[in-house]
Amino acid sequence: MGPWRVGPPAEEGCMAHPERTTTRHHRPRGRPTRRLLLGLALVGLLLGLLPGVSQAGVEDAAPRAAAPATMLGGDPREDSVYFAMTARFNDGDTGNNRGGNQHEKSGNAAAQDPMFRGDFKGLAEKLDYIKALGFSAIWITPVVLNRSDYDYHGYHGYDFYKIDPRLESDGVSYQQLIDRAHAEGIKIYQDVVYNHSSRWGAKGLFTPVGYGVRDEQWGDYYDEKVPGKEYDPLAEDAEGNPYNGDRWSTEEPAGNTCEDWGKPTGQTDPEGRKLYNCQWPSPTSGMFPASTHHQCWIGNWEGEDSRSCWLHEDLADLNTENKAVQDHLIDAYNQYIDMGVDGFRIDTAVHIPRTTWNRRFLPALHDKLVAKYGAEKADDFYVFGEVAAFVNDKWNRGSVNHSAQFFTWKERKEYSADDAAASLEMYEYEQAQGPSNQPTSTNAFLGGEDGNTYHTPDRSKFSGMNVIDMRMHMNFGDASNAFHNGKDSDDSYNDATYNTVYVDSHDYGPNKSSTRYAGGTDAWAENMALMWTFRGIPTLFYGSEIEFQKGQRIDCGPTCPLSTTGRAYFGDHLQGTVTAGDFGSVEGATGKVAETLEQPLVKHVQRLNQIRRAVPALQKGQYATQGVTGDMAFKRRYTSGSTDSFALVTVSGTATYTGVPNGKYTDAVTGDEKTVTDGNLSVPAPGKGNV
């Protein structure tokens, strides 16, 4: 198909096909050219569409497939992401459920809701549900063997080389989940942690031994040490707790530097048990060597110590500037690349210096991908880091080292060969440069005087790490705020079209709220409409499609039952069967899941996914607001090879567009057409939550 004619919106919004010949740009490396029945397009969408509404002009992409243990590939911006906490999503195998030693205290026992409840089998059984919603990628919580009192979430890694057996089942290993997802054309993004191990160390690197005496107070808490026996969370005792005799010793280990080994502290724990020195690992106890773990608590969250000290007692901060630690983590995560995962979400990325990412971890990741897939396909692996900046300003309280966009850039000068020294040199240099002297980019923006021209992005200074859009996340209490704040930051990312965009997560809601988003259905629809049409990769925390646990506290540890939190078990809403057609469509469903799939936000996100998958401009396009009036109104364009896709979008409110290409504009939903002859188009307000 040749060059397309143009087309923007009418009543509900329109898809465009302009009469023009565009300058063709070189196809980005490793990105497929897609020939669609859409060229220039403005999206129109109504919340809760009635049966029989036309899907004029929408054509889905060809299904993907991959050989076993091979990633799918393709531009990650073509996907939308469903974020599922594996242990809380769906229970496919009750035999691997585990409550742990906090089962009674947390209230989970009374609710018959063990912390480890969901698993890979449960996730595999509901791939059709996720596909029916229209999602083509799943972000899952960490899969490595965890070790702590309350570790269902996966962020207390102990053995980075082993899959946690509480997630696997006969017939559904992690490898089999990856391959099954790929057979459905769905990617797996694995959450990974480089910053810290569990409080009990990292097996194969260093594991501390705490003082333990089995007296009348502690006799039921510590197991007798059994020579050669190791921690196995599935091998429980009569009380349902895994063997922990390998953690404790009444004899002082050789080389110990923890002072006053085994002496009473004069204090008691919350249960009234006598506490002893060197009983519990901490950064200042002397129980970890400085070569593998840092030795301090964070004092200033925007200071240098936030990159070299412990966040929490259960998160033992790894000395990531040490080569042995680097090699341990690199080799561990390479094995998951060999399994065919499609990307890494990097937890606590801000707590490792950018120099360490840019020198060690990101190049090693890229080298492994090139060796397995070749240079072009290696670039399809999606890396997105959590750089937690819970403020509403562009630069996190003026600290560039603690701002999300900072991590998308390569270094711009040479530093010491020693990684620890280099991290300090870089920190001081970039802090002195400040926000006003940071690099800028036009990669997210359309060019030309009229703001209609797509240009080949310059990724030469890209670090290899994309990021979660923390500023939009913070402002999603109101979609308009999220849009304007996000737009304000986009020149400071290497390429904001790769940002991960979400409203809330397993950590926080907007504005650092401790509860799941509860703004109402129309506000949710508005947020979704913006995420699915604006730049960035839309991501939805599990259950938000039915406003699951809205307003509930997201996490309270073992102080309250999980069933009352934003991390509650979701599988009750998924009972029954579902058969997906293509992405965003249902061929059949029975039971409770059939009711779930009839909810209004489900219909909304299905249609958004269908339209976004069909319009390259909404996936990969640059954007502009030149010649556009309206609160959340913009235009997007993507040009590659024979594909020239152009979109005019307005979310909720009226909009006018001037200087747009003349031609016929077709509404993506209704098929309504408008012909533009003077470069001007006006769109009435579609209503809150509509586009």
Tab-separated table of N, CA and C in Angstrom, residues 24-97:
chain	number	residue	atom	x	y	z
A	24	ARG	N	10.148	9.881	3.385
A	24	ARG	CA	10.290	8.591	4.050
A	24	ARG	C	11.552	8.585	4.895
A	25	HIS	N	11.415	8.074	6.109
A	25	HIS	CA	12.571	7.970	6.985
A	25	HIS	C	13.049	6.532	6.999
A	26	HIS	N	14.314	6.371	7.335
A	26	HIS	CA	14.837	5.013	7.433
A	26	HIS	C	14.132	4.273	8.554
A	27	ARG	N	13.861	3.020	8.322
A	27	ARG	CA	13.214	2.210	9.330
A	27	ARG	C	14.156	2.047	10.520
A	28	PRO	N	13.662	2.289	11.746
A	28	PRO	CA	14.529	2.110	12.905
A	28	PRO	C	15.043	0.679	12.966
A	29	ARG	N	16.262	0.515	13.461
A	29	ARG	CA	16.883	-0.791	13.498
A	29	ARG	C	16.052	-1.779	14.301
A	30	GLY	N	15.772	-2.899	13.698
A	30	GLY	CA	15.061	-3.962	14.375
A	30	GLY	C	13.566	-3.753	14.519
A	31	ARG	N	13.004	-2.713	13.938
A	31	ARG	CA	11.576	-2.460	14.076
A	31	ARG	C	10.849	-2.815	12.789
A	32	PRO	N	9.806	-3.618	12.867
A	32	PRO	CA	9.113	-4.024	11.655
A	32	PRO	C	8.244	-2.913	11.072
A	33	THR	N	8.209	-2.824	9.757
A	33	THR	CA	7.258	-1.932	9.100
A	33	THR	C	5.907	-2.618	9.074
A	34	ARG	N	4.835	-1.876	9.445
A	34	ARG	CA	3.505	-2.469	9.471
A	34	ARG	C	2.628	-1.737	8.482
A	35	ARG	N	1.984	-2.467	7.595
A	35	ARG	CA	1.063	-1.895	6.627
A	35	ARG	C	-0.336	-2.069	7.177
A	36	LEU	N	-0.995	-0.954	7.443
A	36	LEU	CA	-2.306	-0.993	8.066
A	36	LEU	C	-3.333	-0.281	7.221
A	37	LEU	N	-4.580	-0.484	7.540
A	37	LEU	CA	-5.658	0.224	6.864
A	37	LEU	C	-5.830	1.626	7.437
A	38	LEU	N	-4.853	2.063	8.238
A	38	LEU	CA	-4.882	3.392	8.811
A	38	LEU	C	-3.612	4.105	8.404
A	39	GLY	N	-3.735	5.332	8.035
A	39	GLY	CA	-2.542	6.124	7.821
A	39	GLY	C	-2.559	7.192	8.869
A	40	LEU	N	-3.142	8.326	8.583
A	40	LEU	CA	-3.316	9.372	9.572
A	40	LEU	C	-4.599	9.073	10.328
A	41	ALA	N	-4.542	9.172	11.670
A	41	ALA	CA	-5.718	8.740	12.415
A	41	ALA	C	-5.968	9.556	13.650
A	42	LEU	N	-7.221	9.844	13.899
A	42	LEU	CA	-7.615	10.372	15.207
A	42	LEU	C	-8.551	9.353	15.837
A	43	VAL	N	-8.256	9.008	17.070
A	43	VAL	CA	-9.006	7.952	17.717
A	43	VAL	C	-10.288	8.474	18.332
A	44	GLY	N	-11.355	7.706	18.156
A	44	GLY	CA	-12.596	8.001	18.860
A	44	GLY	C	-12.967	6.803	19.708
A	45	LEU	N	-13.368	7.023	20.964
A	45	LEU	CA	-13.696	5.921	21.847
A	45	LEU	C	-14.765	6.342	22.831
A	46	LEU	N	-15.741	5.475	23.062
A	46	LEU	CA	-16.772	5.735	24.056
A	46	LEU	C	-16.677	4.697	25.158
A	47	LEU	N	-16.839	5.136	26.387
A	47	LEU	CA	-16.862	4.225	27.519
A	47	LEU	C	-18.105	3.338	27.440
A	48	GLY	N	-17.916	2.004	27.602
A	48	GLY	CA	-19.040	1.083	27.582
A	48	GLY	C	-19.742	1.074	26.240
A	49	LEU	N	-19.020	0.731	25.193
A	49	LEU	CA	-19.603	0.770	23.852
A	49	LEU	C	-20.784	-0.182	23.723
A	50	LEU	N	-21.784	0.241	22.981
A	50	LEU	CA	-22.940	-0.611	22.750
A	50	LEU	C	-22.611	-1.678	21.729
A	51	PRO	N	-23.267	-2.841	21.825
A	51	PRO	CA	-23.040	-3.874	20.824
A	51	PRO	C	-23.325	-3.340	19.420
A	52	GLY	N	-22.530	-3.781	18.481
A	52	GLY	CA	-22.768	-3.428	17.091
A	52	GLY	C	-22.107	-2.151	16.642
A	53	VAL	N	-21.396	-1.450	17.569
A	53	VAL	CA	-20.708	-0.234	17.154
A	53	VAL	C	-19.593	-0.598	16.184
A	54	SER	N	-19.511	0.165	15.109
A	54	SER	CA	-18.527	-0.121	14.075
A	54	SER	C	-17.110	0.003	14.589
A	55	GLN	N	-16.217	-0.825	14.067
A	55	GLN	CA	-14.803	-0.701	14.346
A	55	GLN	C	-14.103	-0.268	13.062
A	56	ALA	N	-14.658	0.746	12.427
A	56	ALA	CA	-14.167	1.178	11.122
A	56	ALA	C	-12.700	1.529	11.169
A	57	GLY	N	-11.963	1.010	10.230
A	57	GLY	CA	-10.575	1.399	10.062
A	57	GLY	C	-9.604	0.731	11.004
A	58	VAL	N	-10.068	-0.164	11.871
A	58	VAL	CA	-9.171	-0.781	12.832
A	58	VAL	C	-8.770	-2.166	12.347
A	59	GLU	N	-7.476	-2.370	12.241
A	59	GLU	CA	-6.954	-3.674	11.825
A	59	GLU	C	-5.872	-4.088	12.793
A	60	ASP	N	-5.910	-5.307	13.296
A	60	ASP	CA	-4.944	-5.741	14.290
A	60	ASP	C	-3.647	-6.199	13.620
A	61	ALA	N	-2.600	-6.275	14.444
A	61	ALA	CA	-1.306	-6.737	13.949
A	61	ALA	C	-1.326	-8.251	13.785
A	62	ALA	N	-0.389	-8.751	12.989
A	62	ALA	CA	-0.271	-10.186	12.809
A	62	ALA	C	0.156	-10.834	14.117
A	63	PRO	N	-0.332	-12.050	14.415
A	63	PRO	CA	0.056	-12.703	15.659
A	63	PRO	C	1.556	-12.990	15.689
A	64	ARG	N	2.108	-12.928	16.918
A	64	ARG	CA	3.524	-13.191	17.081
A	64	ARG	C	3.726	-14.624	17.543
A	65	ALA	N	4.922	-15.124	17.360
A	65	ALA	CA	5.270	-16.444	17.849
A	65	ALA	C	6.767	-16.468	18.081
A	66	ALA	N	7.216	-17.384	18.921
A	66	ALA	CA	8.648	-17.518	19.187
A	66	ALA	C	8.950	-18.962	19.509
A	67	ALA	N	10.149	-19.411	19.156
A	67	ALA	CA	10.592	-20.742	19.531
A	67	ALA	C	10.728	-20.807	21.046
A	68	PRO	N	10.655	-21.999	21.641
A	68	PRO	CA	10.833	-22.095	23.094
A	68	PRO	C	12.123	-21.429	23.554
A	69	ALA	N	12.066	-20.809	24.731
A	69	ALA	CA	13.219	-20.139	25.334
A	69	ALA	C	13.787	-19.044	24.440
A	70	THR	N	12.902	-18.364	23.728
A	70	THR	CA	13.293	-17.261	22.849
A	70	THR	C	12.313	-16.123	23.042
A	71	MET	N	12.825	-14.910	23.187
A	71	MET	CA	11.903	-13.792	23.367
A	71	MET	C	11.159	-13.497	22.060
A	72	LEU	N	9.997	-12.865	22.207
A	72	LEU	CA	9.168	-12.588	21.036
A	72	LEU	C	9.789	-11.541	20.127
A	73	GLY	N	10.349	-10.499	20.715
A	73	GLY	CA	10.885	-9.414	19.902
A	73	GLY	C	9.801	-8.458	19.443
A	74	GLY	N	10.224	-7.416	18.718
A	74	GLY	CA	9.309	-6.372	18.294
A	74	GLY	C	9.406	-5.176	19.222
A	75	ASP	N	9.069	-4.021	18.689
A	75	ASP	CA	9.159	-2.775	19.432
A	75	ASP	C	8.281	-2.843	20.688
A	76	PRO	N	8.857	-2.633	21.887
A	76	PRO	CA	8.050	-2.732	23.117
A	76	PRO	C	6.942	-1.696	23.198
A	77	ARG	N	7.033	-0.626	22.413
A	77	ARG	CA	5.980	0.400	22.450
A	77	ARG	C	4.702	-0.071	21.773
A	78	GLU	N	4.768	-1.179	21.048
A	78	GLU	CA	3.566	-1.740	20.432
A	78	GLU	C	2.699	-2.476	21.447
A	79	ASP	N	3.242	-2.699	22.638
A	79	ASP	CA	2.538	-3.479	23.652
A	79	ASP	C	1.918	-2.585	24.719
A	80	SER	N	0.886	-3.098	25.371
A	80	SER	CA	0.417	-2.563	26.639
A	80	SER	C	0.683	-3.649	27.676
A	81	VAL	N	0.850	-3.233	28.933
A	81	VAL	CA	1.392	-4.125	29.959
A	81	VAL	C	0.389	-4.321	31.097
A	82	TYR	N	0.197	-5.571	31.476
A	82	TYR	CA	-0.629	-5.926	32.631
A	82	TYR	C	0.317	-6.353	33.746
A	83	PHE	N	0.240	-5.692	34.897
A	83	PHE	CA	1.143	-5.973	36.006
A	83	PHE	C	0.434	-6.869	37.014
A	84	ALA	N	0.930	-8.100	37.161
A	84	ALA	CA	0.325	-9.069	38.071
A	84	ALA	C	1.331	-9.490	39.134
A	85	MET	N	0.930	-9.389	40.393
A	85	MET	CA	1.730	-9.980	41.464
A	85	MET	C	1.427	-11.477	41.452
A	86	THR	N	2.384	-12.265	41.045
A	86	THR	CA	2.134	-13.682	40.774
A	86	THR	C	1.480	-14.389	41.961
A	87	ALA	N	1.974	-14.152	43.156
A	87	ALA	CA	1.474	-14.866	44.335
A	87	ALA	C	0.077	-14.432	44.760
A	88	ARG	N	-0.452	-13.354	44.139
A	88	ARG	CA	-1.751	-12.838	44.534
A	88	ARG	C	-2.767	-12.835	43.398
A	89	PHE	N	-2.370	-13.295	42.225
A	89	PHE	CA	-3.235	-13.159	41.053
A	89	PHE	C	-4.233	-14.308	40.913
A	90	ASN	N	-3.737	-15.521	40.754
A	90	ASN	CA	-4.643	-16.658	40.564
A	90	ASN	C	-3.961	-17.936	41.022
A	91	ASP	N	-4.692	-18.771	41.753
A	91	ASP	CA	-4.142	-19.984	42.351
A	91	ASP	C	-4.432	-21.190	41.469
A	92	GLY	N	-3.391	-21.682	40.813
A	92	GLY	CA	-3.567	-22.854	39.966
A	92	GLY	C	-3.215	-24.150	40.663
A	93	ASP	N	-2.481	-24.057	41.784
A	93	ASP	CA	-1.991	-25.258	42.459
A	93	ASP	C	-1.984	-24.989	43.964
A	94	THR	N	-2.935	-25.555	44.681
A	94	THR	CA	-2.991	-25.328	46.132
A	94	THR	C	-1.850	-26.023	46.862
A	95	GLY	N	-1.176	-26.955	46.199
A	95	GLY	CA	-0.102	-27.693	46.847
A	95	GLY	C	1.127	-26.865	47.139
A	96	ASN	N	1.280	-25.724	46.476
A	96	ASN	CA	2.446	-24.882	46.751
A	96	ASN	C	2.087	-23.633	47.556
A	97	ASN	N	0.872	-23.569	48.078
A	97	ASN	CA	0.475	-22.429	48.906
A	97	ASN	C	1.227	-22.458	50.236
